Amino acid sequence: MRFFDIIAALLTLSALFSWFNYRFLKLPTAIGLMLIALLISLTLLLPIPGSDGLEDDVKRMLDSIPFDEAVLHGMLGFMLFAGALHVKLSDLAEHKWAIALLASVGVLISTLLVGLGAWLLFLLLGLKVPLIYCMVFGALISPTDPIAVLSILKQAAAPKSLETKITGESLFNDGAAVVLFLVLVQIAVGAEQLHPGLFLTTFLQEAVGGFALGLASGGLAYYMMRGIDNYQVEVLITLAVASGAYAVAEHWHVSAPITVVIAGLLIGNLARDGVWSDQTMRHVDSFWELTDEILNAVLFVLIGLEVMVLTMTGSILLAGLLAIPLVLAARAISTGLPMASLTRFRTFAPGVIAILTWGGLRGGISVAMALALPHGEIRDLLVSVTYIVVVFSILVQGLTLGPVIRAMGRRADQEFASKGLAEPAPAARPV
């Protein structure tokens, strides 16, 4: 299929599914679109007379779309920038240590726990997956997906401080996860030898380089916008940062996600303070909110349709279903340990770990990383297992996140609303 035909088909499906969801289902947009696409895909896989031609057309379209390229090297930069543009630095600073620990140490702990657990699980089910590839699975499934998180939190009625913590973690943990993923894949294919400095060197290059490039690109955009008052030009400058800085970061082998997040935070906070006129601010916000909504719609339709090209057997389906509690347990431990290390400085409201665990949604980034693995039986297995975990995360966790937050009790709700997610302990210094 031609590129234009693919884009036209995806936008048309996204519009139709959005209308149907808004008119009848009334679910959060991301969840509704994925659910409709998933149900249609499963229906087409059934032996229905006359559906073979349509099924083949959809499969050809999906085969024409490099999902990992579209997400990791296309949509991700725009969606991360759009999310970061509306996050206040003051809110992030209030929870900086918790966010930093969850986005780094938390990812490492989760990767290790999921990797070892998956190795034992696959072994018990008779699926031959080397330990190193189980660790790769741990790395790709551990980060919370900012695309899924930002989309669903908007409608989950989460307290502001909790939303800041989950959003902040999801914006930054991609850097650590992508570094882990790339290093582990290189080891798995024999391109690198495992040694203690490999992770540290790669992480420093990616994270520090991405942070510096984000500051430079965001600062340059801010300087350019200071001397003008033309919303068309200023919107174009933000678009150039989201795409150009991301592309440069990939060519320079530094973290592209961290680059656009830092640039978005810098522009979103500095430019609102006397640089953007009211007219410019309205147009910039409207443009990026609309861009985010359109890309979200297309992405979740793609996730729903992707089931048609998966390899799914009974043992793989069982492995995927059993991987769900494994990933949730690893999430609980990987959030609980970092948060516990801060209890000497802060007291946390009841139910924080439960909410952080259930609110750690997985999405298209995990599927994209799994699809980026070298072709083979192991890749097909990991893609299918990843897909099952992601579908559960978005449909079940996403739909129940609001009720889970409210179910934490009146005391937790009052503490979230009045004091934020955490209150400094009486004899402790705030962090």
mmCIF file of C-alpha atoms in Angstrom, residues 104 108 175-180 182-183 195-214 249 252-256 258-259:
data_model
loop_
_atom_site.group_PDB
_atom_site.id
_atom_site.type_symbol
_atom_site.label_atom_id
_atom_site.label_comp_id
_atom_site.label_asym_id
_atom_site.label_seq_id
_atom_site.Cartn_x
_atom_site.Cartn_y
_atom_site.Cartn_z
ATOM 1 C CA SER A 104 15.820 4.846 37.343
ATOM 2 C CA LEU A 108 16.258 -1.578 37.111
ATOM 3 C CA GLY A 175 15.420 6.943 28.988
ATOM 4 C CA ALA A 176 16.536 4.268 31.451
ATOM 5 C CA ALA A 177 14.358 1.601 29.832
ATOM 6 C CA VAL A 178 15.574 2.272 26.286
ATOM 7 C CA VAL A 179 19.222 2.173 27.428
ATOM 8 C CA LEU A 180 18.649 -1.129 29.216
ATOM 9 C CA LEU A 182 19.456 -1.538 23.697
ATOM 10 C CA VAL A 183 22.334 -2.881 25.805
ATOM 11 C CA HIS A 195 30.796 -5.910 31.755
ATOM 12 C CA PRO A 196 29.965 -3.657 34.725
ATOM 13 C CA GLY A 197 30.740 -0.383 32.962
ATOM 14 C CA LEU A 198 28.614 -1.075 29.892
ATOM 15 C CA PHE A 199 25.301 0.033 31.387
ATOM 16 C CA LEU A 200 26.817 3.011 33.191
ATOM 17 C CA THR A 201 28.706 4.288 30.149
ATOM 18 C CA THR A 202 25.737 3.921 27.824
ATOM 19 C CA PHE A 203 23.346 5.444 30.345
ATOM 20 C CA LEU A 204 25.558 8.468 30.944
ATOM 21 C CA GLN A 205 25.989 9.042 27.212
ATOM 22 C CA GLU A 206 22.259 8.744 26.555
ATOM 23 C CA ALA A 207 20.897 10.550 29.611
ATOM 24 C CA VAL A 208 23.441 13.342 30.001
ATOM 25 C CA GLY A 209 23.630 13.903 26.252
ATOM 26 C CA GLY A 210 19.844 13.983 25.944
ATOM 27 C CA PHE A 211 19.549 16.391 28.872
ATOM 28 C CA ALA A 212 22.148 18.749 27.384
ATOM 29 C CA LEU A 213 20.609 18.643 23.899
ATOM 30 C CA GLY A 214 17.162 19.237 25.373
ATOM 31 C CA ALA A 249 19.360 13.118 19.262
ATOM 32 C CA TRP A 252 24.019 11.658 17.873
ATOM 33 C CA HIS A 253 23.126 8.510 19.856
ATOM 34 C CA VAL A 254 21.782 10.362 22.867
ATOM 35 C CA SER A 255 18.370 9.848 24.446
ATOM 36 C CA ALA A 256 15.800 11.337 22.093
ATOM 37 C CA ILE A 258 14.850 12.815 27.310
ATOM 38 C CA THR A 259 15.784 15.502 24.766
#
